Amino acid sequence: MTGHRVIVVGAGPAGVRAAQALVEAGLRPIVIDEGRRAGGQIYRRQPDNFTRSHEALYGTEAARARAIHETFDGLAAQIDYRPETLVWHIADGHVWTLDGEGQHRSEPYDALILCTGATDRVMPVKGWNRAGTYSLGAAQIALKAQACAIGSEVVFLGSGPLLYLVASQYAKAGANVVAVLDTAPFAARIPALPRLLSQPGVLWNGVILTRALKRAGVAVHHGVTPVAITGDAQDGVDGIVVRMADGSQRRFACNAVGMGHHLRPETQLADLARCEFAFDPAVRQWLPLRDGEGRSSMPGVYLGGDGARILGARSAEASGRLAALTALADLGHSVSGGEQSGLRKAIAGYARFAAGLAQAFPWPVEQAAALPDDAVVCRCESVTAGELRAVVNEGGAREANRAKALSRVGMGRCQGRYCGLAAAEVIAAEARVPIETVGRLRGAAPVKPLVAGTAGIPCAPQETGA
Amino acid sequence: MSAARSDVLIIGGGIMGCASALFLHQRGQSVTLLETDLVGRQASGTNFGNVRRQGRPLYQLPLANRSIAIWRQARELLGTDIEYLQRGHMRVAYRDRPDAAERMEAYAADAAHYDLDLEMLSGNVLRDRFPWMGPDVLAASLSAQCGHANPRLTGPAFARAAVKLGAVIHENCKATTALRDGNEFHVVAADGREFRAPVLLVTAGAWAKAFVEGFGETVPLTSRGPNMCVTEPLPYAIGPSVGVSTPETFESVYFRQVGRGNLVIGGSTQNQTYPEDYRVYVKPENCIGQWQQIQRLIPAVRNLAIIRTWSGIESYLPDDQPVMGPSAGVDGLFYAFGFCGAGFQLGPGVGETMAELIATGSTDIDLSPYRIDRFAAASE
Ligand SMILES: Cc1cc2nc3c(=O)[nH]c(=O)nc-3n(C[C@H](O)[C@H](O)[C@H](O)COP(=O)(O)OP(=O)(O)OC[C@H]3O[C@@H](n4cnc5c(N)ncnc54)[C@H](O)[C@@H]3O)c2cc1C
Ligand SMILES: Cc1cc2nc3c(=O)[nH]c(=O)nc-3n(C[C@H](O)[C@H](O)[C@H](O)COP(=O)(O)OP(=O)(O)OC[C@H]3O[C@@H](n4cnc5c(N)ncnc54)[C@H](O)[C@@H]3O)c2cc1C
């Protein structure tokens, strides 16, 4: 039974715990990760020669980070680990990879556990295409992996726990944080409290973060409506103009903006693996179907971590392990039913907390509807809100892929990963249709751009003779 | 439920159906068109975008010429830009296949009688004009009067223009049965809607076979999915679309640069299709093979990032020619499908020709190579 070939994609908390469960069952899984070192997004590790401590890097999560890193390092001998390797396609029971050396490979699997994590969910603001505007995740990666800030005067804009986390990490690292501008009204937190109390520890961490920001002298404003990120093409961002909760307009001078509204699952691989998706009204997103045990709708394909649902890092550890146990059970291994039900219960608790977060820090749908016509929605293809509205009104596009065909929205390098959700909101608002009828942009390989030359050169006819 | 009536009922909203609807209305015929999904989303919306005449059999050139005349006025006709760039189409032959170059020369001489001017290029002249070309290229045949366009925009643009003239287009409306009922055709859609018309035109692409057989005729229609990809954009510099002329499928790659700057690449081996699901999946091995081959034609591609791949469901017939014209057995029934990977260029001309045929009973375009009963004869 140990001959089964199981592939885990992603070496974040979900992938690491999945790999661990597989190794415990006597398997030698293949773990493929785009990152240079295991740890994933939240427990991203610094390059080898960097020396900041876990406490300095991960704060309250240091112990968890250390546990994940040590677990994975301990597994090294029992797994086939392939870092810096992109899974760019999945077809006919094989994953197709491109590694850091530019080598293409295809690898068959009996079970595939996708733990692909999340990316930022961003709501466009007029001027967000100016140099100096980063996603929250990018701002955090710059800090965690390279120990540098995105600017010398930084404004953080958006909503969700990551907004506060990244801002406080910046403040702690000594960066000049000009302001934290939260689009969610403070009052939204009250009705969310019962759900948020399902993870009192995490909630408390949030309170501590906010206090730390205050103590560092960072102004935090709630219920803010962004008007524009200002600046010019030459020098990039020079400030941000917002409407405050009291209706007054204010400008904050800065040379960088970190922005984002929570996260979205990285679902492209699930899409390529032909998993079915369903609309989740709570987060206004299409997500791959996942049963209570971690199975997708495709036999042999399992989903763990934030790549399936944004439930956070702790849940990722549980759902990654659960997906692996389910895969093992489906392959005929015996697994502990008790452990599975414990994991399911834990995940249900995290889901409750996540629902509270969605309530406390809502995705500002009205911001999409109010986006000025000249604001860029799709940065790869420079498609403006006005152009998108024109294909709705003149082209009759009421569906995401039709709007993409007519306007190029989501047709560039990121394939709609960053603009797709906002574009759908713009379309829904303009066409006055429910967001779920707009559908989702279909994923296409390669999951990320890859250089044509990596495919090798054809065998040119040999020059014969001498 | 009472059935909706029109002069002509069309099944299939690809470029063939939409162009036919437009030109039928121009001739005063009322049209209802049924489309399973959204218009122009299948082959007509996923294709490579070549608007090329060269390389077609000579007898197809009158139809291709009729089409190119429409392409040239597409913006005025449709009232929108479908990104038609008349920057030429070039076929090249590799050094290790000099016979391909000889065939191109012969073709150029013959095509001249059909209003297709081809310029043969080789050596320094070729490389001075197209310095990006790979060293394996021996010779080229350039048709300056061909071009390329944006397929994503074209089908919907024809549909919108047809609707403006009064055509009725039902999207998300899949025809499930089509029968002859007295002097009329009676078509029922999956959702129960009914349609009647004295004339039925089947432009259902890779899905046409079920309708043909329903009317008692045979057609050995199959489908495949040509493999496509696109690179990141780079400054616009390459005018013509360019393809390799070779008997070997895997070598047969082609590319064009769109106004936005991306290179669209196609050709080499093809994907399996799942027409009953209206789906086709891109096979990674086809992509890798294509990316290897394209570097031979344009070596600079090796430094470019591929940002997306896709495919589409195209219909094929054994003799590589479409079925176009009246049914051999049923009065009032017409076909235009099976375009074998080359129907995008022909689309507007097919629409105009079918409209002329249906409205007047005849056309100057010789349709005999495309008769449906050529297969009945073969199977007897
Ligand atoms: C930018 C960002 C910052 C975050 N910061 C925090 C934070 O500070 N605190 C917090 O509690 N939560 C944070 N989160 C949420 C947190 O990342 C997740 O809850 C947690 O990391 C989820 O774990 P995971 O294993 O599901 O995914 P991840 O940790 O994201 O790991 C996914 C892994 O899969 C790899 N991968 C994805 N696609 C492919 C592919 N095609 N081929 C190969 N490898 C692939 C990725 O490179 C990555 O290493 C953050 C999320 C993001 C996106
Ligand atoms: C990837 C690819 C690349 C190509 N490249 C080129 C090129 O560069 N140049 C060129 O000239 N040609 C090219 N072609 C060929 C060209 O795209 C086709 O020949 C042409 O689009 C065919 O048009 P159509 O209207 O017959 O078919 P389609 O566009 O497939 O339209 C048929 C329509 O019928 C609908 N339909 C089917 N069944 C039903 C039903 N029961 N009820 C209602 N509707 C139904 C379908 O949904 C579909 O929309 C390419 C094709 C592909 C797939």
PDB file of C-alpha atoms and ligand atoms in Angstrom, chain B residues 11-17 34-52 56 173-176 203-207 211 224-228 254 278 310-315 336-346, ligand 2:
ATOM      1  CA  ILE B  11     -29.091  26.778 -35.721  1.00  0.00           C
ATOM      2  CA  GLY B  12     -25.646  27.830 -34.479  1.00  0.00           C
ATOM      3  CA  GLY B  13     -24.350  31.300 -33.662  1.00  0.00           C
ATOM      4  CA  GLY B  14     -20.743  31.107 -34.809  1.00  0.00           C
ATOM      5  CA  ILE B  15     -19.382  33.394 -37.477  1.00  0.00           C
ATOM      6  CA  MET B  16     -21.254  31.405 -40.161  1.00  0.00           C
ATOM      7  CA  GLY B  17     -24.620  31.743 -38.475  1.00  0.00           C
ATOM      8  CA  LEU B  34     -30.527  29.848 -31.908  1.00  0.00           C
ATOM      9  CA  GLU B  35     -27.274  29.504 -30.026  1.00  0.00           C
ATOM     10  CA  THR B  36     -26.551  26.960 -27.259  1.00  0.00           C
ATOM     11  CA  ASP B  37     -24.229  29.284 -25.402  1.00  0.00           C
ATOM     12  CA  LEU B  38     -23.231  32.823 -26.306  1.00  0.00           C
ATOM     13  CA  VAL B  39     -22.673  33.791 -29.924  1.00  0.00           C
ATOM     14  CA  GLY B  40     -19.147  33.419 -31.222  1.00  0.00           C
ATOM     15  CA  ARG B  41     -17.838  31.620 -28.195  1.00  0.00           C
ATOM     16  CA  GLN B  42     -16.888  28.340 -29.870  1.00  0.00           C
ATOM     17  CA  ALA B  43     -14.525  27.971 -32.849  1.00  0.00           C
ATOM     18  CA  SER B  44     -15.387  31.446 -34.087  1.00  0.00           C
ATOM     19  CA  GLY B  45     -14.278  33.073 -30.865  1.00  0.00           C
ATOM     20  CA  THR B  46     -11.313  30.896 -29.974  1.00  0.00           C
ATOM     21  CA  ASN B  47      -9.532  30.667 -33.305  1.00  0.00           C
ATOM     22  CA  PHE B  48      -6.150  32.035 -34.283  1.00  0.00           C
ATOM     23  CA  GLY B  49      -7.515  34.948 -36.276  1.00  0.00           C
ATOM     24  CA  ASN B  50      -5.864  34.352 -39.620  1.00  0.00           C
ATOM     25  CA  VAL B  51      -7.608  36.133 -42.455  1.00  0.00           C
ATOM     26  CA  ARG B  52      -5.542  34.373 -45.101  1.00  0.00           C
ATOM     27  CA  ARG B  56      -6.297  27.347 -49.881  1.00  0.00           C
ATOM     28  CA  CYS B 173     -30.939  28.310 -26.423  1.00  0.00           C
ATOM     29  CA  LYS B 174     -29.907  24.857 -27.558  1.00  0.00           C
ATOM     30  CA  ALA B 175     -31.855  23.297 -30.419  1.00  0.00           C
ATOM     31  CA  THR B 176     -32.612  19.709 -29.497  1.00  0.00           C
ATOM     32  CA  THR B 203     -24.449  26.386 -39.029  1.00  0.00           C
ATOM     33  CA  ALA B 204     -23.803  24.314 -35.936  1.00  0.00           C
ATOM     34  CA  GLY B 205     -20.083  23.799 -36.541  1.00  0.00           C
ATOM     35  CA  ALA B 206     -18.739  20.647 -34.925  1.00  0.00           C
ATOM     36  CA  TRP B 207     -22.264  19.837 -33.712  1.00  0.00           C
ATOM     37  CA  PHE B 211     -29.028  17.565 -37.498  1.00  0.00           C
ATOM     38  CA  ARG B 224     -10.315  18.483 -33.094  1.00  0.00           C
ATOM     39  CA  GLY B 225      -8.933  21.382 -31.103  1.00  0.00           C
ATOM     40  CA  PRO B 226      -6.077  23.379 -32.604  1.00  0.00           C
ATOM     41  CA  ASN B 227      -3.689  24.457 -29.847  1.00  0.00           C
ATOM     42  CA  MET B 228      -3.197  28.180 -29.190  1.00  0.00           C
ATOM     43  CA  TYR B 254       2.224  29.928 -37.062  1.00  0.00           C
ATOM     44  CA  TYR B 278     -18.772  21.984 -25.400  1.00  0.00           C
ATOM     45  CA  TRP B 310      -6.392  27.720 -25.085  1.00  0.00           C
ATOM     46  CA  SER B 311      -8.092  25.679 -27.727  1.00  0.00           C
ATOM     47  CA  GLY B 312     -11.422  25.504 -29.519  1.00  0.00           C
ATOM     48  CA  ILE B 313     -13.640  22.880 -31.085  1.00  0.00           C
ATOM     49  CA  GLU B 314     -13.369  22.869 -34.868  1.00  0.00           C
ATOM     50  CA  SER B 315     -15.130  20.545 -37.273  1.00  0.00           C
ATOM     51  CA  ALA B 336     -22.709  25.641 -43.823  1.00  0.00           C
ATOM     52  CA  PHE B 337     -20.378  23.773 -41.469  1.00  0.00           C
ATOM     53  CA  GLY B 338     -17.205  21.701 -41.357  1.00  0.00           C
ATOM     54  CA  PHE B 339     -14.668  24.400 -42.117  1.00  0.00           C
ATOM     55  CA  CYS B 340     -11.623  22.296 -41.267  1.00  0.00           C
ATOM     56  CA  GLY B 341      -9.577  24.897 -39.458  1.00  0.00           C
ATOM     57  CA  ALA B 342      -9.930  27.605 -42.072  1.00  0.00           C
ATOM     58  CA  GLY B 343     -13.421  29.053 -41.683  1.00  0.00           C
ATOM     59  CA  PHE B 344     -12.695  32.323 -39.920  1.00  0.00           C
ATOM     60  CA  GLN B 345     -11.484  34.014 -43.078  1.00  0.00           C
ATOM     61  CA  LEU B 346     -14.347  32.510 -45.054  1.00  0.00           C
TER      62      LEU B 346
HETATM   63  C1  LIG C   2      -8.320  27.076 -32.270  1.00  0.00           C
HETATM   64  C2  LIG C   2      -8.776  27.329 -33.680  1.00  0.00           C
HETATM   65  C3  LIG C   2      -7.969  28.068 -34.546  1.00  0.00           C
HETATM   66  C4  LIG C   2      -8.439  28.382 -35.819  1.00  0.00           C
HETATM   67  N1  LIG C   2      -7.719  29.247 -36.592  1.00  0.00           N
HETATM   68  C5  LIG C   2      -8.265  29.720 -37.733  1.00  0.00           C
HETATM   69  C6  LIG C   2      -7.634  30.742 -38.476  1.00  0.00           C
HETATM   70  O1  LIG C   2      -6.603  31.268 -38.064  1.00  0.00           O
HETATM   71  N2  LIG C   2      -8.183  31.167 -39.627  1.00  0.00           N
HETATM   72  C7  LIG C   2      -9.336  30.633 -40.096  1.00  0.00           C
HETATM   73  O2  LIG C   2      -9.780  31.041 -41.156  1.00  0.00           O
HETATM   74  N3  LIG C   2      -9.985  29.676 -39.388  1.00  0.00           N
HETATM   75  C8  LIG C   2      -9.483  29.228 -38.226  1.00  0.00           C
HETATM   76  N4  LIG C   2     -10.127  28.275 -37.500  1.00  0.00           N
HETATM   77  C9  LIG C   2     -11.388  27.764 -37.996  1.00  0.00           C
HETATM   78  C10 LIG C   2     -12.551  28.699 -37.724  1.00  0.00           C
HETATM   79  O3  LIG C   2     -12.508  29.160 -36.416  1.00  0.00           O
HETATM   80  C11 LIG C   2     -13.838  27.958 -37.944  1.00  0.00           C
HETATM   81  O4  LIG C   2     -13.821  27.328 -39.198  1.00  0.00           O
HETATM   82  C12 LIG C   2     -15.036  28.855 -37.922  1.00  0.00           C
HETATM   83  O5  LIG C   2     -15.023  29.665 -36.769  1.00  0.00           O
HETATM   84  C13 LIG C   2     -16.281  28.010 -37.938  1.00  0.00           C
HETATM   85  O6  LIG C   2     -17.387  28.819 -37.678  1.00  0.00           O
HETATM   86  P1  LIG C   2     -18.780  28.127 -37.394  1.00  0.00           P
HETATM   87  O7  LIG C   2     -19.747  29.220 -37.260  1.00  0.00           O
HETATM   88  O8  LIG C   2     -18.999  27.076 -38.409  1.00  0.00           O
HETATM   89  O9  LIG C   2     -18.543  27.309 -36.047  1.00  0.00           O
HETATM   90  P2  LIG C   2     -18.636  27.723 -34.512  1.00  0.00           P
HETATM   91  O10 LIG C   2     -17.980  29.006 -34.242  1.00  0.00           O
HETATM   92  O11 LIG C   2     -18.177  26.546 -33.738  1.00  0.00           O
HETATM   93  O12 LIG C   2     -20.172  27.944 -34.318  1.00  0.00           O
HETATM   94  C14 LIG C   2     -21.082  26.901 -34.211  1.00  0.00           C
HETATM   95  C15 LIG C   2     -22.065  27.310 -33.149  1.00  0.00           C
HETATM   96  O13 LIG C   2     -23.150  26.422 -33.118  1.00  0.00           O
HETATM   97  C16 LIG C   2     -23.599  26.341 -31.803  1.00  0.00           C
HETATM   98  N5  LIG C   2     -24.415  25.142 -31.681  1.00  0.00           N
HETATM   99  C17 LIG C   2     -24.010  23.862 -31.753  1.00  0.00           C
HETATM  100  N6  LIG C   2     -25.047  23.043 -31.566  1.00  0.00           N
HETATM  101  C18 LIG C   2     -26.130  23.820 -31.362  1.00  0.00           C
HETATM  102  C19 LIG C   2     -27.496  23.553 -31.073  1.00  0.00           C
HETATM  103  N7  LIG C   2     -27.931  22.301 -30.966  1.00  0.00           N
HETATM  104  N8  LIG C   2     -28.336  24.587 -30.896  1.00  0.00           N
HETATM  105  C20 LIG C   2     -27.892  25.873 -30.987  1.00  0.00           C
HETATM  106  N9  LIG C   2     -26.596  26.170 -31.252  1.00  0.00           N
HETATM  107  C21 LIG C   2     -25.736  25.156 -31.440  1.00  0.00           C
HETATM  108  C22 LIG C   2     -22.323  26.279 -31.010  1.00  0.00           C
HETATM  109  O14 LIG C   2     -22.517  26.618 -29.658  1.00  0.00           O
HETATM  110  C23 LIG C   2     -21.455  27.281 -31.765  1.00  0.00           C
HETATM  111  O15 LIG C   2     -21.499  28.564 -31.204  1.00  0.00           O
HETATM  112  C24 LIG C   2      -9.671  27.886 -36.246  1.00  0.00           C
HETATM  113  C25 LIG C   2     -10.441  27.112 -35.393  1.00  0.00           C
HETATM  114  C26 LIG C   2     -10.014  26.849 -34.111  1.00  0.00           C
HETATM  115  C27 LIG C   2     -10.893  26.062 -33.185  1.00  0.00           C
END
